[in-house]
Structure formats: C-alpha cells, structure tokens
Coordinates of C-alpha atoms and ligand atoms in Angstrom, one line a residue:
Chain A
X1 CA 56.4 -29.9 13.8
X2 CA 56.2 -29.7 17.6
X3 CA 54.2 -26.9 19.3
X4 CA 57.4 -25.7 20.8
X5 CA 59.0 -24.7 17.5
X6 CA 58.3 -21.1 16.8
X7 CA 57.1 -20.3 13.3
X8 CA 59.6 -18.5 11.1
X9 CA 58.8 -15.0 9.7
X10 CA 57.8 -16.6 6.3
X11 CA 55.7 -19.3 7.9
X12 CA 53.7 -16.7 9.7
X13 CA 53.2 -14.8 6.5
X14 CA 52.1 -17.8 4.6
X15 CA 49.7 -18.8 7.4
X16 CA 48.1 -15.4 7.1
X17 CA 47.8 -15.8 3.3
X18 CA 46.3 -19.3 3.7
X19 CA 43.8 -18.0 6.3
X20 CA 42.5 -15.2 4.2
X21 CA 41.5 -17.6 1.5
X22 CA 38.3 -17.9 3.5
X23 CA 37.3 -14.4 2.4
X24 CA 36.3 -16.1 -1.0
X25 CA 33.5 -17.9 0.9
X26 CA 32.0 -14.8 2.5
X27 CA 29.0 -14.1 0.4
X28 CA 27.6 -10.5 0.1
X29 CA 24.1 -9.4 -0.7
X30 CA 25.2 -7.7 -4.0
X31 CA 24.7 -9.5 -7.3
X32 CA 27.3 -9.9 -10.0
X33 CA 26.2 -7.7 -13.0
X34 CA 25.2 -10.8 -15.0
X35 CA 23.0 -11.8 -12.0
X36 CA 24.4 -15.4 -12.1
X37 CA 25.1 -15.3 -8.3
X38 CA 25.9 -13.0 -5.4
X39 CA 29.4 -11.5 -5.1
X40 CA 31.9 -12.7 -2.5
X41 CA 34.0 -10.4 -0.4
X42 CA 37.4 -11.4 -1.9
X43 CA 36.4 -10.6 -5.5
X44 CA 34.6 -7.5 -4.3
X45 CA 37.9 -6.4 -2.7
X46 CA 39.7 -6.9 -6.1
X47 CA 37.0 -5.0 -7.9
X48 CA 37.3 -2.0 -5.4
X49 CA 41.1 -2.0 -5.8
X50 CA 40.5 -1.7 -9.6
X51 CA 37.9 1.1 -8.9
X52 CA 40.6 3.0 -7.0
X53 CA 43.2 2.5 -9.7
X54 CA 40.8 3.7 -12.5
X55 CA 38.9 6.4 -10.7
X56 CA 41.8 8.1 -8.7
X57 CA 41.4 11.3 -10.8
X58 CA 37.9 11.8 -9.4
X59 CA 38.9 12.1 -5.7
X60 CA 38.1 15.4 -4.0
X61 CA 41.7 15.8 -2.8
X62 CA 45.0 14.4 -3.9
X63 CA 45.0 11.0 -2.4
X64 CA 47.9 8.5 -2.0
X65 CA 46.3 5.9 -4.4
X66 CA 48.8 3.2 -3.4
X67 CA 47.6 3.4 0.3
X68 CA 43.9 3.6 -0.9
X69 CA 44.4 0.3 -2.9
X70 CA 46.0 -1.4 0.1
X71 CA 43.2 -0.3 2.4
X72 CA 40.6 -1.7 -0.1
X73 CA 42.5 -5.0 -0.5
X74 CA 42.4 -5.6 3.3
X75 CA 39.2 -3.7 4.3
X76 CA 37.0 -6.8 4.5
X77 CA 39.3 -9.5 5.9
X78 CA 37.6 -9.1 9.3
X79 CA 34.5 -10.6 7.7
X80 CA 36.1 -14.0 7.9
X81 CA 35.2 -14.0 11.6
X82 CA 32.6 -11.3 11.8
X83 CA 30.5 -11.8 8.6
X84 CA 29.3 -9.2 6.1
X85 CA 26.8 -6.6 7.3
X86 CA 25.0 -4.8 4.6
X87 CA 24.4 -1.1 5.0
X88 CA 20.6 -1.5 4.9
X89 CA 20.8 -3.7 8.0
X90 CA 19.7 -2.3 11.3
X91 CA 20.8 -3.7 14.7
X92 CA 23.5 -3.5 17.3
X93 CA 26.4 -1.8 15.6
X94 CA 28.6 -1.6 18.7
X95 CA 28.5 -5.4 19.1
X96 CA 29.4 -5.6 15.4
X97 CA 32.3 -3.2 15.8
X98 CA 33.6 -5.2 18.8
X99 CA 33.5 -8.4 16.8
X100 CA 35.3 -6.8 13.9
X101 CA 38.1 -5.4 16.2
X102 CA 38.5 -8.9 17.7
X103 CA 38.7 -10.4 14.2
X104 CA 41.4 -7.8 13.2
X105 CA 43.4 -8.7 16.3
X106 CA 43.2 -12.4 15.5
X107 CA 43.8 -12.3 11.7
X108 CA 46.4 -9.6 11.5
X109 CA 47.9 -11.2 14.6
X110 CA 48.9 -14.2 12.4
X111 CA 51.5 -12.0 10.8
X112 CA 55.0 -11.1 12.1
X113 CA 54.3 -8.5 14.7
X114 CA 55.5 -5.3 13.0
X115 CA 53.7 -6.2 9.7
X116 CA 50.5 -7.2 11.5
X117 CA 50.4 -3.9 13.4
X118 CA 51.0 -1.9 10.2
X119 CA 48.1 -3.5 8.4
X120 CA 45.8 -3.3 11.4
X121 CA 46.5 0.4 11.6
X122 CA 45.6 0.7 7.9
X123 CA 42.3 -1.1 8.6
X124 CA 41.6 1.1 11.6
X125 CA 42.2 4.2 9.4
X126 CA 39.7 2.9 6.9
X127 CA 37.1 2.2 9.6
X128 CA 37.6 5.7 11.1
X129 CA 36.9 7.3 7.7
X130 CA 38.7 10.5 8.7
X131 CA 41.7 10.8 6.4
X132 CA 41.4 11.7 2.8
X133 CA 42.7 8.3 1.7
X134 CA 40.1 6.5 3.9
X135 CA 37.2 8.8 2.8
X136 CA 38.0 8.0 -0.9
X137 CA 38.3 4.3 -0.2
X138 CA 34.9 4.4 1.6
X139 CA 33.3 6.3 -1.2
X140 CA 34.4 3.5 -3.7
X141 CA 33.1 0.8 -1.3
X142 CA 29.7 2.5 -1.5
X143 CA 29.8 3.3 -5.2
X144 CA 30.5 -0.2 -6.5
X145 CA 27.3 -1.8 -5.1
X146 CA 25.3 1.2 -6.4
X147 CA 26.6 0.6 -9.9
X148 CA 25.7 -3.1 -9.6
X149 CA 22.2 -2.3 -8.3
X150 CA 21.5 0.1 -11.2
X151 CA 22.9 -2.5 -13.7
X152 CA 20.6 -5.2 -12.3
X153 CA 17.2 -3.5 -12.2
X154 CA 17.6 -2.6 -8.6
X155 CA 19.5 -5.5 -7.1
X156 CA 19.5 -5.3 -3.3
X157 CA 17.2 -2.2 -3.3
X158 CA 14.3 -4.3 -4.7
X159 CA 14.8 -7.0 -2.1
X160 CA 15.1 -4.5 0.7
X161 CA 12.4 -2.1 -0.6
X162 CA 14.9 0.7 -0.4
X163 CA 13.5 4.1 -1.7
X164 CA 15.3 6.8 -3.7
X165 CA 15.6 9.1 -0.7
X166 CA 17.1 6.3 1.3
X167 CA 19.7 5.7 -1.5
X168 CA 20.5 9.4 -1.6
X169 CA 21.2 9.3 2.2
X170 CA 22.9 5.9 2.7
X171 CA 25.1 6.1 -0.4
X172 CA 25.3 9.7 -1.2
X173 CA 26.6 11.0 2.1
X174 CA 29.5 8.6 2.0
X175 CA 30.3 8.9 -1.7
X176 CA 30.3 12.7 -1.7
X177 CA 32.9 12.9 1.1
X178 CA 35.4 11.1 -1.1
X179 CA 34.3 12.3 -4.5
X180 CA 31.8 15.0 -5.4
X181 CA 32.3 14.1 -9.1
X182 CA 31.4 10.4 -8.6
X183 CA 28.3 11.3 -6.6
X184 CA 27.2 13.8 -9.2
X185 CA 27.3 11.0 -11.8
X186 CA 25.9 8.3 -9.5
X187 CA 23.0 10.5 -8.4
X188 CA 21.9 10.7 -12.0
X189 CA 22.1 6.9 -12.5
X190 CA 20.0 6.5 -9.3
X191 CA 17.4 9.0 -10.5
X192 CA 17.2 7.3 -13.9
X193 CA 16.8 3.9 -12.2
X194 CA 13.9 5.0 -9.9
X195 CA 12.2 6.8 -12.8
X196 CA 12.3 3.6 -14.9
X197 CA 10.7 1.7 -12.0
X198 CA 7.6 4.0 -11.9
Chain B
X1 CA 21.6 8.3 -25.3
X2 CA 22.1 8.4 -29.1
X3 CA 25.0 6.6 -30.7
X4 CA 26.4 10.0 -31.8
X5 CA 27.0 11.2 -28.2
X6 CA 30.6 10.5 -27.2
X7 CA 31.1 8.9 -23.8
X8 CA 32.5 11.1 -21.1
X9 CA 35.9 10.3 -19.5
X10 CA 34.0 8.9 -16.4
X11 CA 31.5 6.9 -18.5
X12 CA 34.4 5.2 -20.3
X13 CA 36.0 4.4 -16.9
X14 CA 32.7 3.0 -15.5
X15 CA 32.2 0.9 -18.6
X16 CA 35.6 -0.7 -18.1
X17 CA 34.8 -1.3 -14.4
X18 CA 31.4 -2.9 -15.3
X19 CA 33.1 -5.0 -18.1
X20 CA 35.8 -6.5 -15.8
X21 CA 33.0 -7.8 -13.5
X22 CA 33.1 -10.8 -15.8
X23 CA 36.5 -11.9 -14.5
X24 CA 34.5 -13.2 -11.4
X25 CA 33.0 -15.8 -13.8
X26 CA 36.3 -17.1 -15.2
X27 CA 36.9 -20.3 -13.3
X28 CA 40.5 -21.6 -12.8
X29 CA 41.7 -25.2 -12.3
X30 CA 43.0 -24.4 -8.7
X31 CA 40.8 -25.3 -5.7
X32 CA 40.1 -23.1 -2.8
X33 CA 42.0 -24.3 0.3
X34 CA 38.7 -25.6 1.8
X35 CA 38.1 -27.5 -1.5
X36 CA 34.5 -26.2 -1.6
X37 CA 34.9 -25.2 -5.2
X38 CA 37.5 -24.0 -7.9
X39 CA 38.9 -20.5 -7.6
X40 CA 37.9 -17.7 -10.0
X41 CA 40.3 -15.3 -11.6
X42 CA 39.0 -12.2 -9.8
X43 CA 39.4 -13.5 -6.3
X44 CA 42.8 -15.1 -7.4
X45 CA 43.9 -11.6 -8.5
X46 CA 42.9 -10.2 -5.1
X47 CA 44.8 -13.0 -3.3
X48 CA 48.0 -12.3 -5.4
X49 CA 47.9 -8.6 -4.6
X50 CA 47.8 -9.7 -0.9
X51 CA 50.7 -12.0 -1.5
X52 CA 52.7 -9.1 -2.9
X53 CA 51.8 -6.8 0.0
X54 CA 52.7 -9.5 2.6
X55 CA 55.8 -11.1 0.9
X56 CA 57.6 -8.0 -0.6
X57 CA 60.5 -8.6 1.8
X58 CA 61.2 -11.9 0.1
X59 CA 61.9 -10.4 -3.4
X60 CA 65.4 -11.0 -4.8
X61 CA 65.8 -7.3 -5.6
X62 CA 64.2 -4.1 -4.3
X63 CA 60.9 -4.0 -6.2
X64 CA 58.4 -1.2 -6.5
X65 CA 55.7 -3.1 -4.6
X66 CA 52.9 -0.6 -5.7
X67 CA 53.6 -1.4 -9.3
X68 CA 53.8 -5.1 -8.6
X69 CA 50.3 -4.9 -6.9
X70 CA 48.8 -3.1 -9.9
X71 CA 50.3 -5.6 -12.3
X72 CA 48.8 -8.5 -10.3
X73 CA 45.4 -6.7 -10.1
X74 CA 45.1 -6.5 -13.9
X75 CA 47.2 -9.4 -15.1
X76 CA 44.3 -11.7 -15.7
X77 CA 41.6 -9.4 -17.2
X78 CA 42.5 -10.6 -20.7
X79 CA 41.0 -14.0 -19.6
X80 CA 37.5 -12.4 -20.0
X81 CA 38.0 -12.9 -23.7
X82 CA 40.8 -15.4 -23.9
X83 CA 40.0 -17.8 -21.1
X84 CA 42.3 -19.3 -18.4
X85 CA 45.1 -21.5 -19.7
X86 CA 46.8 -23.5 -16.9
X87 CA 50.5 -24.0 -17.0
X88 CA 50.2 -27.8 -17.3
X89 CA 48.3 -27.4 -20.6
X90 CA 50.1 -28.1 -23.9
X91 CA 49.0 -26.6 -27.2
X92 CA 49.5 -23.6 -29.5
X93 CA 50.9 -20.9 -27.3
X94 CA 51.3 -18.4 -30.1
X95 CA 47.5 -18.5 -30.9
X96 CA 46.9 -18.0 -27.2
X97 CA 49.3 -15.1 -27.1
X98 CA 47.5 -13.5 -30.1
X99 CA 44.1 -13.9 -28.4
X100 CA 45.4 -12.3 -25.2
X101 CA 46.8 -9.4 -27.0
X102 CA 43.6 -8.8 -28.9
X103 CA 41.7 -9.1 -25.5
X104 CA 44.0 -6.5 -24.0
X105 CA 43.4 -4.1 -27.0
X106 CA 39.6 -4.5 -26.6
X107 CA 39.4 -4.3 -22.8
X108 CA 41.9 -1.6 -22.0
X109 CA 40.6 0.1 -25.1
X110 CA 37.3 0.8 -23.2
X111 CA 39.2 3.3 -21.0
X112 CA 40.2 6.9 -21.8
X113 CA 43.1 6.5 -24.2
X114 CA 46.0 7.6 -22.1
X115 CA 44.8 5.5 -19.1
X116 CA 44.2 2.5 -21.3
X117 CA 47.6 2.7 -22.9
X118 CA 49.3 3.0 -19.4
X119 CA 47.5 -0.2 -18.1
X120 CA 48.1 -2.1 -21.3
X121 CA 51.9 -1.3 -21.0
X122 CA 51.8 -2.6 -17.4
X123 CA 50.2 -5.8 -18.6
X124 CA 52.7 -6.2 -21.4
X125 CA 55.5 -5.7 -18.9
X126 CA 54.1 -8.5 -16.8
X127 CA 53.8 -10.8 -19.8
X128 CA 57.4 -10.1 -20.9
X129 CA 58.7 -11.0 -17.4
X130 CA 61.9 -9.1 -17.9
X131 CA 61.8 -6.4 -15.3
X132 CA 62.4 -7.0 -11.6
X133 CA 58.8 -6.0 -10.8
X134 CA 57.4 -8.4 -13.4
X135 CA 59.6 -11.3 -12.3
X136 CA 58.5 -10.9 -8.7
X137 CA 54.8 -10.7 -9.8
X138 CA 55.2 -13.8 -11.9
X139 CA 56.8 -15.7 -9.0
X140 CA 53.8 -15.0 -6.8
X141 CA 51.4 -16.0 -9.6
X142 CA 53.2 -19.4 -9.6
X143 CA 53.6 -19.7 -5.8
X144 CA 50.0 -19.2 -4.8
X145 CA 48.6 -22.3 -6.7
X146 CA 51.5 -24.3 -5.4
X147 CA 50.5 -23.4 -1.8
X148 CA 46.9 -24.4 -2.6
X149 CA 47.9 -27.7 -4.2
X150 CA 50.1 -28.6 -1.2
X151 CA 47.2 -27.6 1.2
X152 CA 44.7 -29.8 -0.7
X153 CA 46.6 -33.1 -0.9
X154 CA 47.9 -32.3 -4.4
X155 CA 45.0 -30.3 -6.0
X156 CA 45.6 -29.9 -9.8
X157 CA 48.8 -32.1 -9.6
X158 CA 46.6 -35.1 -8.8
X159 CA 44.2 -34.5 -11.6
X160 CA 47.0 -33.8 -14.1
X161 CA 49.3 -36.6 -12.8
X162 CA 52.1 -34.0 -12.4
X163 CA 55.3 -35.4 -10.9
X164 CA 57.7 -33.8 -8.5
X165 CA 60.4 -33.1 -11.1
X166 CA 57.7 -31.5 -13.3
X167 CA 56.7 -29.2 -10.3
X168 CA 60.4 -28.4 -9.7
X169 CA 60.6 -27.2 -13.4
X170 CA 57.3 -25.6 -14.1
X171 CA 57.0 -23.8 -10.8
X172 CA 60.6 -23.5 -9.5
X173 CA 62.1 -21.9 -12.6
X174 CA 59.6 -19.0 -12.4
X175 CA 59.5 -18.6 -8.6
X176 CA 63.3 -18.5 -8.2
X177 CA 63.7 -15.7 -10.7
X178 CA 61.5 -13.4 -8.5
X179 CA 62.4 -14.9 -5.1
X180 CA 65.1 -17.4 -4.1
X181 CA 63.8 -17.3 -0.6
X182 CA 60.2 -18.2 -1.5
X183 CA 61.4 -21.0 -3.8
X184 CA 63.7 -22.4 -1.1
X185 CA 60.7 -22.7 1.3
X186 CA 58.2 -23.8 -1.4
X187 CA 60.6 -26.6 -2.6
X188 CA 60.5 -28.1 0.9
X189 CA 56.7 -28.0 1.0
X190 CA 56.7 -29.7 -2.4
X191 CA 59.2 -32.4 -1.2
X192 CA 57.1 -33.1 1.9
X193 CA 53.9 -33.3 -0.2
X194 CA 55.3 -35.9 -2.6
X195 CA 56.9 -37.9 0.2
X196 CA 53.5 -38.1 1.9
X197 CA 52.0 -39.4 -1.3
X198 CA 54.3 -42.4 -1.5
Ligands
CA201 CA1 32.0 -4.5 3.5

C-alpha cells in the first residue's frame, strides 16, 4: 500500500486494536494473587471491568455501569507510551500528566476521528475524577490492588514499606468517594492485615 | 471466621473476584503481536471487549453493545476449571461442554444467587450463539486470533499446519454470522497472508 492511500474506517479501527496489544506487556507493581508473577495492565483492566460488573450495587450513587466499564477498559491504554506509575511513587506528576495526554492524543488518534474523540473524552473524564461514574471507576482501580496486597501478605506495601495510616490515606480517600460500603469493608481487611504483621 | 458464619453479599462477590484472578494464568495458543509470549485468557477477554467497543458499527444487525461487552468479559472464566480448547483441536466436545457447564456452576455459584444466575445465563447465551448479541460476540472471538496470526507470519496456523480453506471454514463461518463486513476484510488479510507464504 502506498503512503498516499488513505486508510479506511475499518483499517484505522484495526490499527488501534493491534496497537493496544502492547498494553499486555506493561507490567505493574501488583502481584497476581497466586504470586506467580506481577500483573500486566491489560489483564488488570479486564479485572477492573469485572469488578464494576459485580460491585455496581455498592456505588454511592446510581452510576451508569456501562460507561464505568468502558472507562475501566480504556483507562490504562496511555501506559503504552507513558508507563505505569504506582500510587506510592513520588516525583513530577505534571510531567507524567503531560506524557499521558500526549499518549492519549497519539493512541486514540489512530481511530476514525469521531470515535477517537469520544474515547479520549471518556478517558479525560476518568482522569478528572469529578463525575459519579469516574469516581466509582477510580474507587475500583484503587480497591483491586488493595485486595491483592491483603491476599499476598502485603504485596507492594511490604516492598514499599507502606504503613497502615498511609494505606488509609492513599487508598481510603479515593475508594470512599466512589463507595462508602467498599471502603468500610476494605478498611477492616487492611486493619486485619496490619494486625497480623505485628 | 467460623464455618457456621454465612458469607455476606459483598464477601461472596469479592470471593468471586479473587477466584477469577486465575484466568490470568490460563495460557492460550495465540501469540501476542510482538511474539514475546503466548496470550492469556484474561488479557484476551480485555482485548475482545475493546474489539466490541471499537467495531460495533460493523455488526450485521443492531446489537446491544453493552451486553456484548459483558458476554466477552466473562466468556472464558470457565477455563479456570476446564482449560482453553483451541478451535483446531479435535476430540470429545461433549465431555468438554460438560466440564465447562460444571465450571460455570461452580464459579458463578460463588456469587450471590441472583447475580450468579444472571451471569451464568449470559454465558449460556454466548455459548448457544443464537441471539444477535451472541453471534457478534462469537465473531469477534474468532476475528482477534485471526488478526494475530496474520500479524505474526501465521502464528498458530504454522504450528498446526492449517490451510487457507481450513481458515475460510473455521473462522469465516463464525465471523460472517456476526459481521459480513469484518469477514470481507479478514478474508482479504487471510488471502494476502497465504499468498505471501507461497
Ligand atoms: Ca493505572
């Protein structure tokens, strides 16, 4: 195919779907529950979509669960260019935000224009964490690694020497905004975990 | 907790979400596009949900894309017990179907009853491949490994010595039921691939 031939609508869509295959190679800090290896961002996104499907009745408000699932499916695709940045990391967050925005422009830009704009808007809504749907999505993104850490004798908290008050702040403040019920339960799991470590 | 204490609604839901973490360790025959390793069934399920989100305008009929996405998210969880069985495999399919049904009973049975029944019904609808939503979901489940095989100089077709007529039958018949447009495009990719192998 010559460079002069414009891609069809479907070719653009398939190029995007081939491109995002790379999310399967972005490795996160969180372990699988069986501790056989670290989780990647593609399977993490699948797991979060399942969290949304299963836990929708725990949201603080009536959320549009289909939008929440879509947000969670695409929330990490920017990591293909910008990498995964765990919440316990410190550093220049504005540089990271700029890199992620540039990644969103490039990756969603592979799609037919209207579709790419729609998905980029959904990603921006997730990032802004202002709507009910985004706040519930964010709370699940924070809950899932907490569940994995508790199930693996501390997971990333051990490596990062994270304390119980730090967990309360870094996880609790985000989870509670989307779901008081989930945080109430998770807080107990966290307390039991740190008690068992003493 | 004593055995006599019944699990709460939320504890049942979280047990299910912890259990399905194992889908990340079910390895498929299909390669990642960069050929660094084989794909697992959890990240495959994520990729298919993205296929549905992106390619919904190619379905033969008006499908309920939110139901299609949910079907694809959960279509492979039975593999945790029953394993992955590639389409080129021959053998006792009725024994396999029985094992998958038993897996569905056990795994969806971890959930609160009404929720488990609802998701099991969605899985059975996918398996039956009779509704428009299920036929479109099935067509994407067949298209994605085809795209990966074409992108990796033949992928599982090389290993299995699969011929072009076999691809036309094993992939085409399923894809065309959900999307004539996707099969028309995929058929060309397949023809180009086998021509390049001569
Ligand atoms: Ca992330």
